[in-house]
PDB file of C-alpha atoms in Angstrom:
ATOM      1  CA  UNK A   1       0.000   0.000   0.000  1.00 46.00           C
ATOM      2  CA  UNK A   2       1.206   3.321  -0.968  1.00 73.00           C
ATOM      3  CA  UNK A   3       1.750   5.880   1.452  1.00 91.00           C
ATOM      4  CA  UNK A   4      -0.561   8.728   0.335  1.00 95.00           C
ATOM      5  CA  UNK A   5      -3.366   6.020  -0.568  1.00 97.00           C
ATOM      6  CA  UNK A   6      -2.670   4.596   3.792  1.00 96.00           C
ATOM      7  CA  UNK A   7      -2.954   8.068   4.677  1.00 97.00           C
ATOM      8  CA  UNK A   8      -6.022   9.156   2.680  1.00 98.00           C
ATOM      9  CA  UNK A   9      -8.596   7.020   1.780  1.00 98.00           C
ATOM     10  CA  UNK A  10      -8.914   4.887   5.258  1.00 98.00           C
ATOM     11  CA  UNK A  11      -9.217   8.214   7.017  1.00 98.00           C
ATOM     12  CA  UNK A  12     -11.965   9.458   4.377  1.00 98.00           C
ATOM     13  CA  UNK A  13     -13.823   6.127   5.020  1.00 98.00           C
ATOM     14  CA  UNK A  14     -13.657   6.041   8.654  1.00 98.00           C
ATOM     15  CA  UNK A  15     -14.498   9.784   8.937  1.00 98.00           C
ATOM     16  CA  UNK A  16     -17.566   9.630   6.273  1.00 98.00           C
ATOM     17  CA  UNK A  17     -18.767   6.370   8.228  1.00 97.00           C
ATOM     18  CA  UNK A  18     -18.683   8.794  11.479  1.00 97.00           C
ATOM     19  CA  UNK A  19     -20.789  11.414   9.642  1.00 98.00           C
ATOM     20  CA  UNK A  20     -23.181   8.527   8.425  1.00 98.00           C
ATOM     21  CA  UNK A  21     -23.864   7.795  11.863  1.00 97.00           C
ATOM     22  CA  UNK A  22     -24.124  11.481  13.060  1.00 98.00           C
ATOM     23  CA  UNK A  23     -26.489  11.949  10.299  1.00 98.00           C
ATOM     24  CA  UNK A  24     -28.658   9.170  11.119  1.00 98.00           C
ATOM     25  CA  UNK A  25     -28.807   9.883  14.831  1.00 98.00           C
ATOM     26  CA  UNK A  26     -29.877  13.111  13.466  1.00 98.00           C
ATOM     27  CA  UNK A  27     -32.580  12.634  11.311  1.00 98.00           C
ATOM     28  CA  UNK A  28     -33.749   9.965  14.181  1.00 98.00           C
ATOM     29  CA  UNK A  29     -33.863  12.771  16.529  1.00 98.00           C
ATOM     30  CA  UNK A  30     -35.790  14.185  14.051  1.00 98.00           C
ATOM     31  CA  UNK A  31     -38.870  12.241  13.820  1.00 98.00           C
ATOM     32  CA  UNK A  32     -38.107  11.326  17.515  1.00 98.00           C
ATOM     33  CA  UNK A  33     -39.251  15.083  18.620  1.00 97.00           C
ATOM     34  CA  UNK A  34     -41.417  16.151  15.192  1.00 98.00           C
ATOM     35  CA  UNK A  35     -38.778  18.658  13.908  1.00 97.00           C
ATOM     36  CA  UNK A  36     -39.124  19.147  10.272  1.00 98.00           C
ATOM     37  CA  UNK A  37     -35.808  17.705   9.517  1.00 98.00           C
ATOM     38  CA  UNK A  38     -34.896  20.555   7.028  1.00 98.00           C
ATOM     39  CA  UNK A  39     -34.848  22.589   9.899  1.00 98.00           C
ATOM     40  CA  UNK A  40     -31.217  20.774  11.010  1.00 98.00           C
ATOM     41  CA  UNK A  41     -30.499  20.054   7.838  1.00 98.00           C
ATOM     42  CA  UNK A  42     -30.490  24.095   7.015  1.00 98.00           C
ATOM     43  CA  UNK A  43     -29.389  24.797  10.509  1.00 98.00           C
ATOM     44  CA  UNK A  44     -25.876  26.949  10.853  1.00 97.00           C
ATOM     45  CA  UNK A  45     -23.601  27.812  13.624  1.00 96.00           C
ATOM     46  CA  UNK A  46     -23.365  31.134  12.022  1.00 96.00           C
ATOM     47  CA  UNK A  47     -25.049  33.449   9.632  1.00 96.00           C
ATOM     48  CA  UNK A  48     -22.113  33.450   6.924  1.00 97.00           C
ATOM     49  CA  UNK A  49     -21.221  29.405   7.592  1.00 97.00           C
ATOM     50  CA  UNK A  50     -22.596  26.817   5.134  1.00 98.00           C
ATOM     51  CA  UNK A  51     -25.370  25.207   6.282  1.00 98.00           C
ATOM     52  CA  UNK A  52     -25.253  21.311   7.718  1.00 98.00           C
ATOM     53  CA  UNK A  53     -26.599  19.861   4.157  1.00 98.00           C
ATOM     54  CA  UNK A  54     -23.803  21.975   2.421  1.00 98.00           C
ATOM     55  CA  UNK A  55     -21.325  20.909   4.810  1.00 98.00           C
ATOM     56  CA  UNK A  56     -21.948  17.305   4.233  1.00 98.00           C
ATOM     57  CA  UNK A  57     -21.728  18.029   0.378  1.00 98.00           C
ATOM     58  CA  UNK A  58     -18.112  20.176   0.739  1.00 98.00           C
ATOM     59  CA  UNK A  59     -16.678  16.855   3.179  1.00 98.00           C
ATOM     60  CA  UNK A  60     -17.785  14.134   0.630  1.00 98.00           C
ATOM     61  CA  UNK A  61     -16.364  16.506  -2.350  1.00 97.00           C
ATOM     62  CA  UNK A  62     -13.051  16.706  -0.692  1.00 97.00           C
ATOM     63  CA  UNK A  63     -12.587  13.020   0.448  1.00 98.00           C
ATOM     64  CA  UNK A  64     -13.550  11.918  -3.517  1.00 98.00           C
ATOM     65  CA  UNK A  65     -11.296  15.256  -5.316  1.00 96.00           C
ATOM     66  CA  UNK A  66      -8.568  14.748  -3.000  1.00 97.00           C
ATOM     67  CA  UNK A  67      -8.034  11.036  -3.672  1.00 98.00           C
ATOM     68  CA  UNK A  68      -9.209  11.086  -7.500  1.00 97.00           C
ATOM     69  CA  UNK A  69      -6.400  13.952  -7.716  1.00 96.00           C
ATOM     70  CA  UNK A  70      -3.677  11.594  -6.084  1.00 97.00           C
ATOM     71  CA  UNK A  71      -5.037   8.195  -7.726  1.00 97.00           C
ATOM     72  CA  UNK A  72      -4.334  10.403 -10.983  1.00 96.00           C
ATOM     73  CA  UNK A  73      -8.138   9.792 -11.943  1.00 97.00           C
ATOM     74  CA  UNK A  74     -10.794  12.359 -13.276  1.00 95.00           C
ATOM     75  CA  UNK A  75     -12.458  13.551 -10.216  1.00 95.00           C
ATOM     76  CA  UNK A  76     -16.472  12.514 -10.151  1.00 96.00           C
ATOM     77  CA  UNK A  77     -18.524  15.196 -10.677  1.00 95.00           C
ATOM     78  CA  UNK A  78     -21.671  15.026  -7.990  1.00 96.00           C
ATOM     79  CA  UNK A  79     -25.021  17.429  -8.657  1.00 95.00           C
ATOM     80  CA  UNK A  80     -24.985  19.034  -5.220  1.00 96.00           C
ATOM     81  CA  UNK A  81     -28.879  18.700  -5.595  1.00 97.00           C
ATOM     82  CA  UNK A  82     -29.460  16.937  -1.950  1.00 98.00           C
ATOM     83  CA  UNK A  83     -31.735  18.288   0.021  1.00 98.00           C
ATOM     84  CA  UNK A  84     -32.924  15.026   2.560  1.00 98.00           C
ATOM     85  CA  UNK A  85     -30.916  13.294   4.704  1.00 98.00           C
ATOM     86  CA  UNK A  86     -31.310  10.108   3.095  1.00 98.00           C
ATOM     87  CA  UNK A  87     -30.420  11.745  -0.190  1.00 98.00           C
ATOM     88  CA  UNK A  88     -26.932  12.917   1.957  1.00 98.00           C
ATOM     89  CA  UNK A  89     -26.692   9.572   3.078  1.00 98.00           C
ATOM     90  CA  UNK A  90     -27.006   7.963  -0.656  1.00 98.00           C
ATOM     91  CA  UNK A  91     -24.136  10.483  -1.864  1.00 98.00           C
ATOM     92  CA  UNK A  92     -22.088   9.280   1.077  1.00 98.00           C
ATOM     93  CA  UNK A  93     -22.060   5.810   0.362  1.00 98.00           C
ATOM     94  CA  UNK A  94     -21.498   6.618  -3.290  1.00 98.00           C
ATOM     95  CA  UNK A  95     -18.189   8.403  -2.130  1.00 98.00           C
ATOM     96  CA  UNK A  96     -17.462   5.519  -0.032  1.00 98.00           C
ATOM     97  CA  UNK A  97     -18.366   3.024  -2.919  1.00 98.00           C
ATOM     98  CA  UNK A  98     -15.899   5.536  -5.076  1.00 98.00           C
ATOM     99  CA  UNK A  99     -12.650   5.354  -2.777  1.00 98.00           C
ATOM    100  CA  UNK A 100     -13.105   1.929  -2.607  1.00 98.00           C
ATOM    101  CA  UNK A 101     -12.694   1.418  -6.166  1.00 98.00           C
ATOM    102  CA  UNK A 102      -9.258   3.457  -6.055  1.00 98.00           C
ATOM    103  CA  UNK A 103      -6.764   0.935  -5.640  1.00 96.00           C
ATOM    104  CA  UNK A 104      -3.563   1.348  -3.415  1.00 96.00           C
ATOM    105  CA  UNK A 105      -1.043   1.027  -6.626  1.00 96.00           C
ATOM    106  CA  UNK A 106      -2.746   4.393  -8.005  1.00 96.00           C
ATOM    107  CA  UNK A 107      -0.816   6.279  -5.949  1.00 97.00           C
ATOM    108  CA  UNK A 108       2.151   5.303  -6.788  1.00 95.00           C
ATOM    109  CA  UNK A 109       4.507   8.502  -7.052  1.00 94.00           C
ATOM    110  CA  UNK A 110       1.613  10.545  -5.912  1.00 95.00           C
ATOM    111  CA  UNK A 111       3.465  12.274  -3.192  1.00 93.00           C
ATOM    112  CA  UNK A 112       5.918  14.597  -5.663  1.00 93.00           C
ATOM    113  CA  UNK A 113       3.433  14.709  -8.194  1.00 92.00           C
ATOM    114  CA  UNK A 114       2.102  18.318  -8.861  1.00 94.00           C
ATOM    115  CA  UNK A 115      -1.759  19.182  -8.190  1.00 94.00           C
ATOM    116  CA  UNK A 116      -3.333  21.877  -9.439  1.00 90.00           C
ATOM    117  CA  UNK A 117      -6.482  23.194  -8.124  1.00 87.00           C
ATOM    118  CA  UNK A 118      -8.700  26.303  -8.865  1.00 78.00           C
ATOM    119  CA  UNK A 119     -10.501  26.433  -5.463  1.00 68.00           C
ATOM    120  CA  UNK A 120     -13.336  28.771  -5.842  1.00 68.00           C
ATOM    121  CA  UNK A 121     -11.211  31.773  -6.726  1.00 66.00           C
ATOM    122  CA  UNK A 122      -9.379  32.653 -10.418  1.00 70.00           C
ATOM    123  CA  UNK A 123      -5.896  31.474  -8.685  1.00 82.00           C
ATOM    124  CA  UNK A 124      -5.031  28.239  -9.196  1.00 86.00           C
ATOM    125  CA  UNK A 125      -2.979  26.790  -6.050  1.00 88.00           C
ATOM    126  CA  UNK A 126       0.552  24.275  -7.109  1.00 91.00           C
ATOM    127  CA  UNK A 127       1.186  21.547  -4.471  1.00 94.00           C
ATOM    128  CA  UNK A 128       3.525  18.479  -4.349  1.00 95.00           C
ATOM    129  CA  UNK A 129       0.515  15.789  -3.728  1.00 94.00           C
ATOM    130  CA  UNK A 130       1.889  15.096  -0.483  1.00 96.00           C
ATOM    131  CA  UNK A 131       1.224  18.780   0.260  1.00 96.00           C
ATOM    132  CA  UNK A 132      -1.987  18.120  -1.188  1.00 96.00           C
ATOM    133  CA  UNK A 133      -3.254  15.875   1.140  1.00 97.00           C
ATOM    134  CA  UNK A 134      -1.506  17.092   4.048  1.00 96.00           C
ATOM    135  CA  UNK A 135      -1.840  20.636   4.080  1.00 95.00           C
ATOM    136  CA  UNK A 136      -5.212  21.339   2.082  1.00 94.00           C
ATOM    137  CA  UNK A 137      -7.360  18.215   1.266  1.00 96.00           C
ATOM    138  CA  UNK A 138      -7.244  16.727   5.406  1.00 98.00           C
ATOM    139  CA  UNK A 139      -7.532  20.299   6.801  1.00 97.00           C
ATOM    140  CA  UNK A 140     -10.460  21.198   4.570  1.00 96.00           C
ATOM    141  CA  UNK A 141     -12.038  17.678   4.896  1.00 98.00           C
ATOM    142  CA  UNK A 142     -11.728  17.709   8.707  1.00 98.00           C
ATOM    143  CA  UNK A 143     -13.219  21.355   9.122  1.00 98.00           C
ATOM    144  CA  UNK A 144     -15.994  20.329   7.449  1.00 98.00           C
ATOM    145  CA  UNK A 145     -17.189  17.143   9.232  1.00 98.00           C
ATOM    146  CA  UNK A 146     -16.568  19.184  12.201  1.00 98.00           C
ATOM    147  CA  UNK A 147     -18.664  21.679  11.380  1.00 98.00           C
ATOM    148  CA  UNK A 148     -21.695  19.578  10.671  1.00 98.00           C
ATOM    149  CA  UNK A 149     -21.028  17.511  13.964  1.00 98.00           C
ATOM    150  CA  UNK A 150     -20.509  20.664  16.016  1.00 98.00           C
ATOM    151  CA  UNK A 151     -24.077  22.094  14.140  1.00 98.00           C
ATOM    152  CA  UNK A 152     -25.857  19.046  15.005  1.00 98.00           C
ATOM    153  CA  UNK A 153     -24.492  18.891  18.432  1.00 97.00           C
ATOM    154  CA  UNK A 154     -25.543  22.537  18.846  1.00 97.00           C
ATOM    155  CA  UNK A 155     -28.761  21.747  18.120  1.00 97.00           C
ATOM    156  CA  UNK A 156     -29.508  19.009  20.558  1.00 97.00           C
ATOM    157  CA  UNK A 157     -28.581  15.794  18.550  1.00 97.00           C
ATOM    158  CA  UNK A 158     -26.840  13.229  21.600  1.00 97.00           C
ATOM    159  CA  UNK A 159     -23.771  12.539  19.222  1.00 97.00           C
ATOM    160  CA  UNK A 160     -20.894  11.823  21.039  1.00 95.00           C
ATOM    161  CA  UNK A 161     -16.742  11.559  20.269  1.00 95.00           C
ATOM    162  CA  UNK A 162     -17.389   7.785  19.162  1.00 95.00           C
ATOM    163  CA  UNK A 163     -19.944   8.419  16.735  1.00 95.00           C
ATOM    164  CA  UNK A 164     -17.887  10.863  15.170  1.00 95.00           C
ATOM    165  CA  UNK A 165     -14.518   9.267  15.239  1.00 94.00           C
ATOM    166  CA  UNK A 166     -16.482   6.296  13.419  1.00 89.00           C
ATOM    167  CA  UNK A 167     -14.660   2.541  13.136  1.00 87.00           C
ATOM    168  CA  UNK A 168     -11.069   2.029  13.045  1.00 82.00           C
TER     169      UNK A 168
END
C-alpha cells in the first residue's frame, strides 16, 4: 500500500462512516421530537457558515477530489442537488463506494506529483501531492465534518466523540 493512498482514503472512510452515523442519529432525533428535519439540515452555527446539508456536500467533495487527484483519476462530478438526509446519506455511500474502487497502486509517485487546483477563486494553487493531502485536502475535509457535527451537536442531537470518530 502506498503511502498517500494509507494516509487518505482509510481516514476518508472512517471519517464519512462517522458522519453517516451522526447523520442518522440526526434525522432519528428528528422524527423522535417532530422537527421538520430541514430545519437541522439548514441549521448553521453562524449566519455566513454553510449550512449542515452543504457541509456534508463540501466533506464528501473533498474526500472523492482529494483522492481522485492523487489516484491520478478524473475527479467525479456530484449534482450538489441533496436536500434530505437520506439523499446525503445515498451520496455518502457513493463516495465511499468511489474510494473503494481506487486501488492502493494508483498512488504510486503521488506524493511529488504536482496538483493543481482552482478552489473557488481565479488562482489556481501548485502543491507536491503530499502537500496536497496534508496541508489542504485533510484540513479542509476535517473542518468540514466538524462543522456539521458541532451544528448538530448545537442543536440538541446526543452525538458523542465515538460516533464521530467512526470505526477504526
Amino acid at each position: 500500500m502506498t503511502q498517500l493512498h494509507s494516509l487518505s482514503v482509510p481516514v476518508f472512510k472512517q471519517m464519512l462512516g462517522g458522519l453517516q452515523t451522526v447523520l442518522a442519529k440526526a434525522e432519528a432525533h428528528a422524527t423522535a421530537r417532530k422537527i421538520d428535519p430541514d430545519a437541522l439540515l439548514q441549521a448553521r452555527l453562524f449566519p455566513d457558515m454553510f449550512p449542515l446539508l452543504r457541509q456534508v456536500q463540501v466533506a464528501s467533495d473533498f474526500a472523492k477530489s482529494v483522492a481522485a487527484r492523487l489516484a491520478n483519476v478524473e475527479v467525479p462530478k456530484l449534482d450538489d442537488n441533496e436536500k434530505t438526509f437520506a439523499e446525503l446519506q445515498t451520496r455518502i455511500t457513493w463516495v465511499l463506494t468511489f474510494l473503494d474502487s481506487l486501488e492502493p497502486g494508483q498512488f504510486d509517485g503521488a506524493d511529488t506529483r504536482e496538483i493543481v487546483t482552482q478552489a473557488g477563486t481565479p488562482k489556481e494553487k501548485r502543491f507536491s501531492g503530499q502537500s496536497y493531502l496534508l496541508n489542504y485536502g485533510l484540513p479542509h475535509f476535517f473542518f468540514h465534518t466538524t462543522t456539521a457535527y458541532d451544528i448538530l451537536r448545537h442543536n440538541g442531537v446526543e452525538v458523542g466523540k465515538k460516533d464521530y470518530i467512526g470505526i477504526y
